[in-house]
Amino acid sequence: DVKVTQSSRYLVKRTGEKVFLECVQDMDHENMFWYRQDPGLGLRLIYFSYDVKMKEKGDIPEGYSVSREKKERFSLILESASTNQTSMYLCASSFGPRAHEQYFGPGTRLTVT
Amino acid sequence: AQSVAQPEDQVNVAEGNPLTVKCTYSVSGNPYLFWYVQYPNRGLQFLLKYITGDNLVKGSYGFEAEFNKSQTSFHLKKPSALVSDSALYFCAVRDESEGYQKVTFGTGTKLQVIP
């Protein structure tokens, strides 16, 4: 089974802190994704990566950056956390260039106070 | 641009009755369509997908979905609902003409199966 793990289930940070969310997948997937999930808004794509060191902006990249130095690891960085970044963050991975399904991690619930 | 709409925030159905969760989409090219389910306090799980071929797609847990090109819809169905089907369901679309693996998700429909 594909396993996608995220570094924390719950995280509480203060406004202005730098926040790192880590995601690791164990199935050698090319593609990795970061979403945020908010009630009534569904899943919104922040960034995705289709190869090591490659990244593409999603629909809401403002205030976020990403890093993919190794194929299995995709990090989301909040340079200066703000209260409107309080949300559930979901990482996902998928195989290959075609329309393969995504495998999701359990999510990190981030609260910024 | 690609988009997907789930017109119902919540669907209530009695246990044993058939269920339908609606989804419509908009793409420029051909669509790749997906359904995912999120059980309480758990991550999203893949249910089924339509790429090409038969318009009726069968997936996990007895779910199926029907692709209707003329109505640009991809409704999720199950002949007989179980209480354990209560969860949040997301429809997703990827436009074949888009360059990368970007998938757009709907806002989700909460399914409540009443015993």
GROMACS .gro file of C-alpha atoms in nm:
model
  228
    1ASP     CA    1   0.000   0.000   0.000
    2VAL     CA    2   0.106   0.354  -0.072
    3LYS     CA    3   0.188   0.544   0.240
    4VAL     CA    4   0.197   0.919   0.266
    5THR     CA    5   0.303   1.054   0.601
    6GLN     CA    6   0.297   1.406   0.738
    7SER     CA    7   0.525   1.523   1.014
    8SER     CA    8   0.255   1.642   1.255
    9ARG     CA    9  -0.117   1.584   1.304
   10TYR     CA   10  -0.163   1.901   1.507
   11LEU     CA   11   0.051   2.214   1.517
   12VAL     CA   12   0.007   2.545   1.700
   13LYS     CA   13   0.222   2.839   1.596
   14ARG     CA   14   0.234   3.209   1.667
   15THR     CA   15   0.182   3.485   1.412
   16GLY     CA   16   0.507   3.565   1.233
   17GLU     CA   17   0.673   3.230   1.297
   18LYS     CA   18   0.828   3.031   1.015
   19VAL     CA   19   0.649   2.699   0.981
   20PHE     CA   20   0.765   2.383   0.808
   21LEU     CA   21   0.525   2.105   0.712
   22GLU     CA   22   0.689   1.786   0.592
   23CYS     CA   23   0.546   1.514   0.372
   24VAL     CA   24   0.704   1.182   0.277
   25GLN     CA   25   0.577   0.915   0.037
   26ASP     CA   26   0.717   0.568   0.000
   27MET     CA   27   0.601   0.464  -0.348
   28ASP     CA   28   0.847   0.648  -0.572
   29HIS     CA   29   0.574   0.877  -0.705
   30GLU     CA   30   0.677   1.156  -0.939
   31ASN     CA   31   0.404   1.399  -0.840
   32MET     CA   32   0.343   1.554  -0.501
   33PHE     CA   33   0.087   1.811  -0.392
   34TRP     CA   34   0.000   2.042  -0.104
   35TYR     CA   35  -0.361   2.141  -0.043
   36ARG     CA   36  -0.543   2.325   0.226
   37GLN     CA   37  -0.892   2.218   0.328
   38ASP     CA   38  -1.138   2.468   0.471
   39PRO     CA   39  -1.509   2.415   0.543
   40GLY     CA   40  -1.723   2.520   0.251
   41LEU     CA   41  -1.423   2.573   0.026
   42GLY     CA   42  -1.317   2.213  -0.028
   43LEU     CA   43  -0.957   2.141  -0.122
   44ARG     CA   44  -0.752   2.418  -0.276
   45LEU     CA   45  -0.417   2.349  -0.435
   46ILE     CA   46  -0.125   2.548  -0.296
   47TYR     CA   47   0.171   2.402  -0.487
   48PHE     CA   48   0.259   2.085  -0.669
   49SER     CA   49   0.578   1.923  -0.791
   50TYR     CA   50   0.623   1.679  -1.081
   51ASP     CA   51   0.991   1.608  -1.025
   52VAL     CA   52   1.277   1.674  -0.787
   53LYS     CA   53   1.351   2.047  -0.759
   54MET     CA   54   1.054   2.125  -0.984
   55LYS     CA   55   0.750   2.310  -0.855
   56GLU     CA   56   0.440   2.472  -0.993
   57LYS     CA   57   0.206   2.720  -0.829
   58GLY     CA   58  -0.144   2.605  -0.759
   59ASP     CA   59  -0.448   2.823  -0.703
   60ILE     CA   60  -0.346   2.985  -0.374
   61PRO     CA   61   0.035   3.004  -0.350
   62GLU     CA   62   0.053   3.343  -0.178
   63GLY     CA   63   0.224   3.324   0.159
   64TYR     CA   64   0.365   2.977   0.094
   65SER     CA   65   0.675   2.823  -0.058
   66VAL     CA   66   0.780   2.463  -0.117
   67SER     CA   67   1.091   2.254  -0.142
   68ARG     CA   68   1.154   1.919  -0.306
   69GLU     CA   69   1.515   1.815  -0.272
   70LYS     CA   70   1.445   1.441  -0.276
   71LYS     CA   71   1.184   1.250  -0.470
   72GLU     CA   72   1.008   1.115  -0.163
   73ARG     CA   73   0.989   1.439   0.034
   74PHE     CA   74   0.789   1.758  -0.028
   75SER     CA   75   0.796   2.040   0.223
   76LEU     CA   76   0.555   2.330   0.262
   77ILE     CA   77   0.692   2.646   0.419
   78LEU     CA   78   0.499   2.933   0.568
   79GLU     CA   79   0.758   3.210   0.576
   80SER     CA   80   0.566   3.424   0.826
   81ALA     CA   81   0.256   3.253   0.956
   82SER     CA   82  -0.065   3.452   0.975
   83THR     CA   83  -0.399   3.373   1.137
   84ASN     CA   84  -0.567   3.330   0.796
   85GLN     CA   85  -0.336   3.035   0.737
   86THR     CA   86  -0.509   2.840   1.014
   87SER     CA   87  -0.636   2.536   0.827
   88MET     CA   88  -0.607   2.165   0.759
   89TYR     CA   89  -0.312   2.095   0.529
   90LEU     CA   90  -0.317   1.782   0.315
   91CYS     CA   91  -0.027   1.633   0.125
   92ALA     CA   92  -0.078   1.393  -0.164
   93SER     CA   93   0.124   1.203  -0.420
   94SER     CA   94   0.052   1.035  -0.752
   95PHE     CA   95   0.230   0.830  -1.014
   96GLY     CA   96   0.329   0.935  -1.362
   97PRO     CA   97   0.219   1.191  -1.619
   98ARG     CA   98  -0.132   1.066  -1.680
   99ALA     CA   99  -0.449   1.073  -1.477
  100HIS     CA  100  -0.355   0.856  -1.187
  101GLU     CA  101  -0.532   0.888  -0.856
  102GLN     CA  102  -0.376   1.077  -0.569
  103TYR     CA  103  -0.286   0.923  -0.235
  104PHE     CA  104  -0.332   1.148   0.064
  105GLY     CA  105  -0.165   1.180   0.399
  106PRO     CA  106  -0.366   1.212   0.722
  107GLY     CA  107  -0.339   1.590   0.727
  108THR     CA  108  -0.189   1.850   0.960
  109ARG     CA  109  -0.426   2.079   1.146
  110LEU     CA  110  -0.237   2.406   1.184
  111THR     CA  111  -0.356   2.675   1.420
  112VAL     CA  112  -0.190   3.015   1.406
  113THR     CA  113  -0.257   3.234   1.710
  114ALA     CA  114  -0.955   2.647  -1.718
  115GLN     CA  115  -1.108   2.353  -1.537
  116SER     CA  116  -1.372   2.361  -1.267
  117VAL     CA  117  -1.604   2.130  -1.081
  118ALA     CA  118  -1.926   2.195  -0.891
  119GLN     CA  119  -2.099   1.997  -0.620
  120PRO     CA  120  -2.436   2.167  -0.587
  121GLU     CA  121  -2.540   2.002  -0.259
  122ASP     CA  122  -2.362   2.075   0.067
  123GLN     CA  123  -2.538   1.782   0.232
  124VAL     CA  124  -2.737   1.480   0.121
  125ASN     CA  125  -2.949   1.280   0.362
  126VAL     CA  126  -3.065   0.930   0.274
  127ALA     CA  127  -3.222   0.647   0.469
  128GLU     CA  128  -3.023   0.330   0.516
  129GLY     CA  129  -3.103   0.079   0.242
  130ASN     CA  130  -3.218   0.345  -0.005
  131PRO     CA  131  -3.025   0.435  -0.319
  132LEU     CA  132  -2.801   0.739  -0.295
  133THR     CA  133  -2.679   0.996  -0.548
  134VAL     CA  134  -2.418   1.265  -0.493
  135LYS     CA  135  -2.407   1.515  -0.777
  136CYS     CA  136  -2.110   1.658  -0.962
  137THR     CA  137  -2.080   1.872  -1.274
  138TYR     CA  138  -1.762   1.983  -1.443
  139SER     CA  139  -1.620   2.225  -1.697
  140VAL     CA  140  -1.308   2.164  -1.908
  141SER     CA  141  -1.165   2.273  -2.241
  142GLY     CA  142  -1.046   1.931  -2.350
  143ASN     CA  143  -1.141   1.583  -2.240
  144PRO     CA  144  -1.202   1.531  -1.868
  145TYR     CA  145  -1.043   1.294  -1.626
  146LEU     CA  146  -1.287   1.262  -1.336
  147PHE     CA  147  -1.243   1.131  -0.983
  148TRP     CA  148  -1.437   1.072  -0.663
  149TYR     CA  149  -1.274   1.070  -0.321
  150VAL     CA  150  -1.419   1.007   0.024
  151GLN     CA  151  -1.311   1.147   0.358
  152TYR     CA  152  -1.425   0.967   0.670
  153PRO     CA  153  -1.424   1.164   0.997
  154ASN     CA  154  -1.072   1.244   1.121
  155ARG     CA  155  -0.912   1.061   0.830
  156GLY     CA  156  -0.740   1.154   0.505
  157LEU     CA  157  -0.901   1.139   0.164
  158GLN     CA  158  -0.932   0.803  -0.004
  159PHE     CA  159  -0.971   0.738  -0.375
  160LEU     CA  160  -1.306   0.579  -0.473
  161LEU     CA  161  -1.313   0.565  -0.854
  162LYS     CA  162  -1.214   0.744  -1.173
  163TYR     CA  163  -1.324   0.793  -1.531
  164ILE     CA  164  -1.057   0.823  -1.797
  165THR     CA  165  -1.217   0.689  -2.111
  166GLY     CA  166  -1.440   0.404  -2.225
  167ASP     CA  167  -1.750   0.279  -2.049
  168ASN     CA  168  -1.959   0.563  -1.908
  169LEU     CA  169  -2.045   0.363  -1.596
  170VAL     CA  170  -1.747   0.329  -1.366
  171LYS     CA  171  -1.741   0.095  -1.069
  172GLY     CA  172  -1.529   0.165  -0.764
  173SER     CA  173  -1.463   0.075  -0.404
  174TYR     CA  174  -1.726  -0.009  -0.139
  175GLY     CA  175  -2.001  -0.071  -0.397
  176PHE     CA  176  -1.997   0.283  -0.536
  177GLU     CA  177  -2.031   0.365  -0.905
  178ALA     CA  178  -2.045   0.681  -1.110
  179GLU     CA  179  -2.194   0.766  -1.446
  180PHE     CA  180  -2.014   0.991  -1.690
  181ASN     CA  181  -2.254   1.200  -1.899
  182LYS     CA  182  -2.073   1.410  -2.157
  183SER     CA  183  -2.378   1.599  -2.283
  184GLN     CA  184  -2.473   1.707  -1.931
  185THR     CA  185  -2.109   1.742  -1.819
  186SER     CA  186  -2.190   1.543  -1.510
  187PHE     CA  187  -2.028   1.265  -1.310
  188HIS     CA  188  -2.274   1.169  -1.036
  189LEU     CA  189  -2.177   0.920  -0.766
  190LYS     CA  190  -2.428   0.646  -0.692
  191LYS     CA  191  -2.485   0.344  -0.473
  192PRO     CA  192  -2.788   0.113  -0.492
  193SER     CA  193  -2.826   0.065  -0.117
  194ALA     CA  194  -2.677   0.308   0.138
  195LEU     CA  195  -2.509   0.196   0.458
  196VAL     CA  196  -2.471   0.399   0.776
  197SER     CA  197  -2.096   0.351   0.737
  198ASP     CA  198  -2.113   0.543   0.405
  199SER     CA  199  -2.168   0.863   0.604
  200ALA     CA  200  -1.871   1.081   0.511
  201LEU     CA  201  -1.758   1.380   0.307
  202TYR     CA  202  -1.738   1.317  -0.068
  203PHE     CA  203  -1.528   1.514  -0.313
  204CYS     CA  204  -1.552   1.519  -0.690
  205ALA     CA  205  -1.239   1.620  -0.883
  206VAL     CA  206  -1.150   1.693  -1.245
  207ARG     CA  207  -0.839   1.720  -1.454
  208ASP     CA  208  -0.849   1.862  -1.805
  209GLU     CA  209  -0.657   1.634  -2.042
  210SER     CA  210  -0.529   1.940  -2.227
  211GLU     CA  211  -0.367   2.083  -1.913
  212GLY     CA  212   0.006   2.031  -1.911
  213TYR     CA  213   0.062   1.891  -1.566
  214GLN     CA  214  -0.106   1.687  -1.298
  215LYS     CA  215  -0.316   1.967  -1.155
  216VAL     CA  216  -0.651   1.840  -1.033
  217THR     CA  217  -0.935   2.069  -0.923
  218PHE     CA  218  -1.154   1.951  -0.636
  219GLY     CA  219  -1.512   2.043  -0.559
  220THR     CA  220  -1.627   2.188  -0.231
  221GLY     CA  221  -1.748   1.855  -0.101
  222THR     CA  222  -2.085   1.698  -0.017
  223LYS     CA  223  -2.157   1.562   0.326
  224LEU     CA  224  -2.350   1.237   0.304
  225GLN     CA  225  -2.559   1.145   0.604
  226VAL     CA  226  -2.712   0.796   0.604
  227ILE     CA  227  -2.992   0.773   0.856
  228PRO     CA  228  -3.051   0.438   1.030
   0.00000   0.00000   0.00000
